[in-house]
Amino acid sequence: MTTKPESRFWKRIKDKFTKITLTRIEAVTPLGLPDILAVYKLTDKRRGQFWIELKVTKGKQIGLSSGQISWHMSHNTNGGCSFIMATPLGGRGMSIYSGARALSLAKEGLSLDPCALILDPCDLEPWFLDHVP
């Protein structure tokens, strides 16, 4: 059985988080629900959660479904925090986009400037901790 590209992407990043607990959502879920729920508690006052959608790209297009676009746009409009993280198939580096930009990302693909370009998975957690509420 072959492993899906997004499963390999998950395996590449999951152990790089020590302060953020990641839960991969793999069961049949509501339309558009992201792949990962991330929860953190740094202090009693600094804690929260956010969502991450993983995408592995073969070209410039991200491949977000209409349900995913709708979920991210609605979640962010209502005060939630979510991200879309894309990596090229067989390549290096991870581009991170705010879920609030899901529609633009679906239209423009990787031509859209990311919030961050992370080359090493070890740099992911510090970036997220600096960019979540």
Coordinates of N, CA, C and O in Angstrom, one line a residue:
M1 N 0.8 -1.2 0.0 CA 0.0 0.0 0.0 C 0.9 1.2 0.0 O 1.8 1.4 0.8
T2 N 0.6 2.2 -0.9 CA 1.4 3.4 -1.0 C 0.9 4.4 0.0 O -0.3 4.5 0.2
T3 N 1.8 5.2 0.5 CA 1.4 6.3 1.4 C 1.1 7.5 0.6 O 1.9 7.9 -0.3
K4 N 0.0 8.2 1.0 CA -0.4 9.4 0.3 C 0.7 10.5 0.6 O 1.3 10.5 1.7
P5 N 0.9 11.4 -0.3 CA 1.8 12.5 -0.1 C 1.6 13.3 1.2 O 2.5 13.7 1.9
E6 N 0.3 13.6 1.5 CA 0.0 14.4 2.7 C 0.3 13.6 3.9 O 0.7 14.1 5.0
S7 N 0.2 12.2 3.9 CA 0.6 11.4 5.0 C 2.1 11.5 5.3 O 2.6 11.5 6.4
R8 N 2.9 11.5 4.2 CA 4.3 11.6 4.3 C 4.7 13.0 4.8 O 5.6 13.1 5.6
F9 N 4.0 14.0 4.4 CA 4.2 15.4 4.8 C 4.0 15.4 6.4 O 4.8 16.0 7.1
W10 N 2.9 14.8 6.8 CA 2.5 14.8 8.2 C 3.7 14.1 9.0 O 4.1 14.6 10.1
K11 N 4.2 13.0 8.5 CA 5.2 12.3 9.2 C 6.5 13.1 9.3 O 7.3 13.0 10.3
R12 N 6.7 13.9 8.3 CA 7.9 14.8 8.3 C 7.9 15.9 9.3 O 8.9 16.3 9.8
I13 N 6.7 16.3 9.7 CA 6.6 17.5 10.6 C 6.1 17.2 12.0 O 6.5 17.9 13.0
K14 N 5.4 16.1 12.2 CA 4.7 15.8 13.5 C 5.6 15.8 14.7 O 5.2 16.2 15.8
D15 N 6.8 15.3 14.6 CA 7.7 15.2 15.8 C 8.5 16.4 16.1 O 9.3 16.5 17.0
K16 N 8.3 17.5 15.3 CA 9.1 18.7 15.4 C 8.4 19.7 16.4 O 8.9 20.7 16.7
F17 N 7.2 19.3 16.9 CA 6.5 20.1 17.8 C 6.6 19.6 19.3 O 6.3 18.4 19.5
T18 N 7.0 20.4 20.2 CA 7.1 20.0 21.6 C 6.2 20.8 22.5 O 5.7 20.3 23.5
K19 N 5.9 22.1 22.1 CA 5.0 22.9 22.9 C 3.6 23.0 22.4 O 2.7 23.5 23.0
I20 N 3.4 22.6 21.1 CA 2.1 22.5 20.5 C 1.8 21.1 20.3 O 2.5 20.3 19.8
T21 N 0.6 20.7 20.7 CA 0.1 19.4 20.5 C -0.7 19.3 19.2 O -1.7 20.1 19.0
L22 N -0.3 18.4 18.3 CA -1.0 18.3 17.0 C -1.8 17.0 17.0 O -1.4 16.0 17.4
T23 N -3.0 17.2 16.5 CA -3.9 16.0 16.4 C -4.3 15.9 14.9 O -5.0 16.9 14.4
R24 N -4.0 14.9 14.3 CA -4.4 14.7 12.9 C -5.8 14.1 12.8 O -6.1 13.1 13.4
I25 N -6.6 14.8 12.0 CA -8.0 14.4 11.8 C -8.0 13.5 10.5 O -7.9 14.0 9.5
E26 N -8.3 12.2 10.7 CA -8.2 11.3 9.5 C -9.6 10.7 9.2 O -9.7 10.1 8.2
A27 N -10.5 10.7 10.2 CA -11.8 10.1 9.9 C -12.6 10.9 9.0 O -12.3 12.0 8.6
V28 N -13.8 10.4 8.6 CA -14.7 11.1 7.8 C -15.1 12.4 8.6 O -15.6 12.2 9.7
T29 N -14.9 13.5 8.0 CA -15.2 14.8 8.8 C -16.1 15.7 8.0 O -16.3 15.5 6.8
P30 N -16.6 16.7 8.6 CA -17.4 17.7 7.9 C -16.6 18.3 6.7 O -15.4 18.4 6.8
L31 N -17.3 18.6 5.7 CA -16.8 19.2 4.5 C -15.8 20.3 4.8 O -16.2 21.3 5.4
G32 N -14.6 20.2 4.4 CA -13.6 21.3 4.5 C -12.8 21.3 5.7 O -11.9 22.1 5.8
L33 N -13.1 20.5 6.7 CA -12.4 20.6 8.0 C -10.9 20.3 7.7 O -10.6 19.3 7.1
P34 N -10.0 21.1 8.2 CA -8.5 20.9 8.0 C -8.0 19.6 8.6 O -8.7 18.9 9.4
D35 N -6.8 19.3 8.2 CA -6.1 18.0 8.6 C -5.7 17.9 10.0 O -5.6 16.9 10.6
I36 N -5.3 19.1 10.6 CA -4.7 19.1 11.9 C -5.3 20.1 12.8 O -5.5 21.3 12.4
L37 N -5.6 19.7 14.1 CA -5.9 20.6 15.1 C -4.7 20.8 16.0 O -4.1 19.8 16.5
A38 N -4.3 22.0 16.2 CA -3.1 22.3 17.0 C -3.6 23.1 18.3 O -4.3 24.1 18.2
V39 N -3.1 22.6 19.4 CA -3.5 23.2 20.7 C -2.2 23.5 21.5 O -1.3 22.7 21.5
Y40 N -2.1 24.7 22.1 CA -1.0 25.0 22.9 C -1.3 25.7 24.2 O -2.4 26.3 24.3
K41 N -0.5 25.6 25.2 CA -0.6 26.3 26.5 C 0.8 26.6 26.9 O 1.6 25.8 27.4
L42 N 1.2 27.9 26.8 CA 2.5 28.3 27.2 C 2.5 28.8 28.6 O 3.4 28.6 29.4
T43 N 1.4 29.6 28.9 CA 1.2 30.0 30.3 C -0.3 29.9 30.5 O -1.1 29.6 29.6
D44 N -0.8 30.2 31.7 CA -2.2 30.2 32.0 C -3.0 31.2 31.1 O -4.1 31.0 30.7
K45 N -2.3 32.3 30.7 CA -3.0 33.3 29.9 C -2.6 33.2 28.4 O -3.3 33.7 27.6
R46 N -1.6 32.5 28.1 CA -1.2 32.3 26.7 C -1.4 30.9 26.3 O -0.6 30.0 26.4
R47 N -2.6 30.7 25.8 CA -3.0 29.4 25.3 C -4.1 29.5 24.2 O -4.7 30.6 24.1
G48 N -4.2 28.5 23.4 CA -5.2 28.6 22.3 C -5.1 27.4 21.4 O -4.5 26.4 21.7
Q49 N -5.7 27.6 20.2 CA -5.7 26.5 19.2 C -5.8 27.2 17.9 O -6.2 28.3 17.7
F50 N -5.4 26.4 16.9 CA -5.5 26.8 15.5 C -5.5 25.5 14.6 O -5.3 24.4 15.1
W51 N -5.9 25.7 13.4 CA -6.0 24.5 12.5 C -5.0 24.7 11.3 O -4.6 25.8 11.0
I52 N -4.6 23.5 10.8 CA -3.6 23.5 9.7 C -4.1 22.5 8.6 O -4.5 21.4 8.9
E53 N -4.2 23.0 7.4 CA -4.5 22.2 6.2 C -3.2 21.9 5.6 O -2.4 22.8 5.2
L54 N -2.9 20.6 5.3 CA -1.6 20.2 4.6 C -1.9 20.0 3.2 O -2.9 19.3 2.8
K55 N -1.1 20.5 2.3 CA -1.2 20.3 0.9 C 0.2 20.0 0.3 O 1.1 20.7 0.6
V56 N 0.2 19.0 -0.5 CA 1.4 18.6 -1.3 C 1.1 19.0 -2.7 O 0.1 18.5 -3.3
T57 N 1.9 19.8 -3.4 CA 1.6 20.3 -4.7 C 2.5 19.7 -5.7 O 3.7 19.3 -5.5
K58 N 2.0 19.5 -6.9 CA 2.7 19.0 -8.1 C 3.2 20.1 -9.0 O 4.1 20.0 -9.8
G59 N 2.5 21.2 -8.9 CA 2.8 22.4 -9.7 C 2.5 23.6 -8.9 O 2.7 23.6 -7.7
K60 N 2.1 24.7 -9.5 CA 1.8 25.9 -8.8 C 0.4 25.9 -8.1 O 0.2 26.7 -7.2
Q61 N -0.5 25.0 -8.5 CA -1.8 25.0 -7.9 C -1.8 24.3 -6.6 O -1.2 23.3 -6.4
I62 N -2.6 24.8 -5.7 CA -2.7 24.2 -4.3 C -3.7 23.1 -4.2 O -3.6 22.1 -3.5
G63 N -4.8 23.2 -5.0 CA -5.8 22.2 -5.0 C -6.8 22.2 -3.8 O -7.1 21.2 -3.2
L64 N -7.2 23.4 -3.4 CA -8.2 23.5 -2.3 C -9.6 23.3 -2.9 O -9.9 23.8 -3.9
S65 N -10.3 22.5 -2.2 CA -11.7 22.2 -2.6 C -12.6 23.4 -2.2 O -12.2 24.2 -1.3
S66 N -13.8 23.5 -2.8 CA -14.7 24.6 -2.4 C -15.0 24.5 -0.9 O -15.2 25.6 -0.2
G67 N -15.2 23.3 -0.4 CA -15.5 23.1 1.0 C -14.3 23.6 1.9 O -14.6 24.3 3.0
Q68 N -13.1 23.4 1.5 CA -11.9 23.9 2.3 C -11.9 25.4 2.3 O -11.6 26.0 3.3
I69 N -12.1 26.0 1.1 CA -12.0 27.4 1.0 C -13.1 28.0 1.9 O -12.8 28.9 2.7
S70 N -14.3 27.5 1.8 CA -15.4 28.0 2.6 C -15.1 27.9 4.1 O -15.4 28.8 4.9
W71 N -14.6 26.7 4.5 CA -14.3 26.5 5.9 C -13.3 27.5 6.4 O -13.5 28.1 7.5
H72 N -12.2 27.7 5.7 CA -11.1 28.6 6.2 C -11.7 30.0 6.2 O -11.4 30.8 7.2
M73 N -12.4 30.5 5.2 CA -12.9 31.8 5.1 C -13.9 32.1 6.3 O -13.8 33.1 7.0
S74 N -14.8 31.2 6.5 CA -15.8 31.3 7.5 C -15.1 31.3 8.9 O -15.4 32.1 9.8
H75 N -14.2 30.3 9.1 CA -13.5 30.2 10.4 C -12.8 31.5 10.8 O -12.9 32.0 11.9
N76 N -12.1 32.0 9.8 CA -11.3 33.3 10.1 C -12.2 34.5 10.2 O -11.9 35.3 11.1
T77 N -13.3 34.6 9.5 CA -14.2 35.7 9.6 C -14.8 35.7 11.0 O -15.1 36.7 11.5
N78 N -15.0 34.5 11.6 CA -15.7 34.4 12.9 C -14.7 34.4 14.0 O -15.0 34.0 15.1
G79 N -13.4 34.8 13.8 CA -12.5 34.9 14.8 C -11.5 33.8 15.1 O -10.7 33.8 16.0
G80 N -11.6 32.7 14.3 CA -10.8 31.6 14.4 C -9.4 31.8 13.7 O -9.2 32.8 13.0
C81 N -8.5 30.9 13.9 CA -7.2 31.0 13.3 C -6.9 29.7 12.6 O -7.0 28.6 13.2
S82 N -6.5 29.8 11.3 CA -6.1 28.6 10.6 C -5.1 29.0 9.6 O -4.9 30.1 9.2
F83 N -4.4 27.9 9.1 CA -3.3 28.1 8.2 C -3.4 27.0 7.1 O -3.9 25.9 7.4
I84 N -2.8 27.2 6.0 CA -2.7 26.2 4.9 C -1.2 26.1 4.7 O -0.5 27.1 4.4
M85 N -0.6 24.9 4.8 CA 0.8 24.7 4.7 C 1.0 23.8 3.5 O 0.5 22.7 3.4
A86 N 1.8 24.3 2.5 CA 2.0 23.6 1.2 C 3.5 23.2 1.1 O 4.4 24.0 1.4
T87 N 3.7 22.1 0.5 CA 5.1 21.7 0.2 C 5.1 21.0 -1.2 O 4.1 20.4 -1.5
P88 N 6.1 21.2 -2.0 CA 6.2 20.6 -3.3 C 6.4 19.1 -3.2 O 7.2 18.6 -2.3
L89 N 5.8 18.3 -4.0 CA 5.9 16.9 -4.1 C 7.4 16.6 -4.3 O 8.0 17.0 -5.3
G90 N 8.0 15.8 -3.4 CA 9.4 15.5 -3.6 C 10.4 16.6 -3.4 O 11.6 16.4 -3.6
G91 N 9.9 17.7 -2.9 CA 10.8 18.9 -2.8 C 11.0 19.2 -1.3 O 10.6 18.5 -0.4
R92 N 11.6 20.4 -1.1 CA 11.9 20.9 0.2 C 11.2 22.1 0.5 O 10.8 22.8 -0.4
G93 N 11.1 22.5 1.7 CA 10.5 23.8 2.1 C 9.0 23.7 2.2 O 8.4 22.8 1.6
M94 N 8.5 24.6 3.0 CA 7.1 24.6 3.3 C 6.6 26.0 3.3 O 7.2 26.9 4.0
S95 N 5.6 26.3 2.5 CA 5.0 27.7 2.4 C 3.8 27.7 3.3 O 2.9 26.8 3.3
I96 N 3.7 28.7 4.2 CA 2.6 28.8 5.1 C 1.7 30.0 4.7 O 2.2 31.1 4.5
Y97 N 0.4 29.8 4.6 CA -0.6 30.9 4.2 C -1.6 31.0 5.3 O -2.0 29.9 5.9
S98 N -2.1 32.2 5.6 CA -3.2 32.3 6.5 C -4.5 31.7 5.8 O -4.7 31.9 4.6
G99 N -5.3 31.1 6.6 CA -6.6 30.5 6.1 C -7.5 31.6 5.6 O -8.3 31.4 4.8
A100 N -7.3 32.9 6.1 CA -8.1 34.0 5.7 C -7.8 34.3 4.2 O -8.6 35.0 3.5
R101 N -6.7 33.8 3.6 CA -6.4 34.0 2.2 C -6.7 32.8 1.3 O -6.2 32.7 0.2
A102 N -7.5 31.9 1.8 CA -7.8 30.6 1.1 C -8.3 30.9 -0.3 O -7.9 30.2 -1.2
L103 N -9.2 31.8 -0.5 CA -9.8 32.1 -1.8 C -8.7 32.6 -2.8 O -8.6 32.1 -3.9
S104 N -7.9 33.5 -2.3 CA -6.8 34.0 -3.1 C -5.8 32.9 -3.4 O -5.3 32.8 -4.6
L105 N -5.5 32.1 -2.4 CA -4.6 31.0 -2.6 C -5.1 30.0 -3.7 O -4.3 29.5 -4.5
A106 N -6.4 29.7 -3.6 CA -7.0 28.8 -4.6 C -6.9 29.3 -6.0 O -6.7 28.6 -7.0
K107 N -7.0 30.7 -6.2 CA -7.0 31.3 -7.5 C -5.5 31.4 -8.0 O -5.2 31.2 -9.1
E108 N -4.6 31.9 -7.1 CA -3.3 32.2 -7.5 C -2.3 31.1 -7.3 O -1.2 31.2 -7.9
G109 N -2.6 30.2 -6.5 CA -1.6 29.1 -6.2 C -0.4 29.6 -5.5 O -0.4 30.6 -4.8
L110 N 0.7 28.9 -5.8 CA 2.0 29.3 -5.2 C 2.6 30.6 -5.7 O 3.6 31.1 -5.2
S111 N 1.9 31.3 -6.6 CA 2.3 32.6 -7.0 C 2.0 33.6 -5.9 O 2.6 34.7 -5.9
L112 N 1.0 33.3 -5.1 CA 0.7 34.2 -3.9 C 1.8 34.1 -2.9 O 2.3 33.0 -2.6
D113 N 2.2 35.3 -2.5 CA 3.3 35.3 -1.5 C 2.8 34.7 -0.2 O 1.8 35.0 0.4
P114 N 3.6 33.8 0.4 CA 3.3 33.1 1.6 C 3.5 34.0 2.8 O 4.3 35.0 2.7
C115 N 2.9 33.7 4.0 CA 3.2 34.4 5.2 C 4.7 34.1 5.6 O 5.4 34.9 6.2
A116 N 5.1 32.8 5.3 CA 6.4 32.4 5.6 C 6.8 31.2 4.7 O 6.0 30.5 4.2
L117 N 8.1 31.1 4.4 CA 8.7 30.0 3.7 C 9.7 29.4 4.7 O 10.7 30.0 5.1
I118 N 9.4 28.2 5.2 CA 10.2 27.5 6.2 C 10.9 26.4 5.5 O 10.3 25.5 4.8
L119 N 12.2 26.4 5.6 CA 13.1 25.4 4.9 C 13.3 24.1 5.8 O 13.4 23.0 5.3
D120 N 13.3 24.3 7.1 CA 13.6 23.2 8.0 C 12.4 22.9 8.9 O 11.9 23.9 9.6
P121 N 11.9 21.7 9.0 CA 10.7 21.4 9.8 C 10.9 21.9 11.3 O 10.0 22.2 12.0
C122 N 12.1 21.9 11.7 CA 12.4 22.3 13.1 C 12.1 23.8 13.4 O 11.9 24.2 14.5
D123 N 11.9 24.6 12.3 CA 11.6 26.0 12.4 C 10.1 26.2 12.4 O 9.7 27.4 12.6
L124 N 9.3 25.2 12.3 CA 7.8 25.4 12.2 C 7.2 25.8 13.5 O 6.5 26.8 13.6
E125 N 7.5 25.1 14.6 CA 6.9 25.4 15.9 C 7.2 26.9 16.3 O 6.3 27.6 16.7
P126 N 8.5 27.3 16.3 CA 8.7 28.7 16.7 C 8.0 29.7 15.8 O 7.4 30.7 16.4
W127 N 7.8 29.4 14.5 CA 7.1 30.4 13.7 C 5.6 30.4 14.1 O 5.1 31.5 14.3
F128 N 5.0 29.3 14.3 CA 3.6 29.3 14.7 C 3.4 30.0 16.0 O 2.5 30.7 16.2
L129 N 4.3 29.7 17.0 CA 4.1 30.3 18.3 C 4.3 31.8 18.2 O 3.7 32.6 19.1
D130 N 5.0 32.3 17.3 CA 5.1 33.8 17.1 C 4.0 34.4 16.3 O 3.8 35.6 16.3
H131 N 3.1 33.6 15.7 CA 2.1 34.1 14.8 C 0.7 33.7 15.1 O -0.2 33.9 14.3
V132 N 0.5 33.1 16.3 CA -0.9 32.7 16.7 C -1.3 33.6 17.9 O -0.4 34.2 18.6
P133 N -2.6 33.8 18.1 CA -3.0 34.7 19.2 C -2.6 34.3 20.5 O -2.3 33.2 20.8

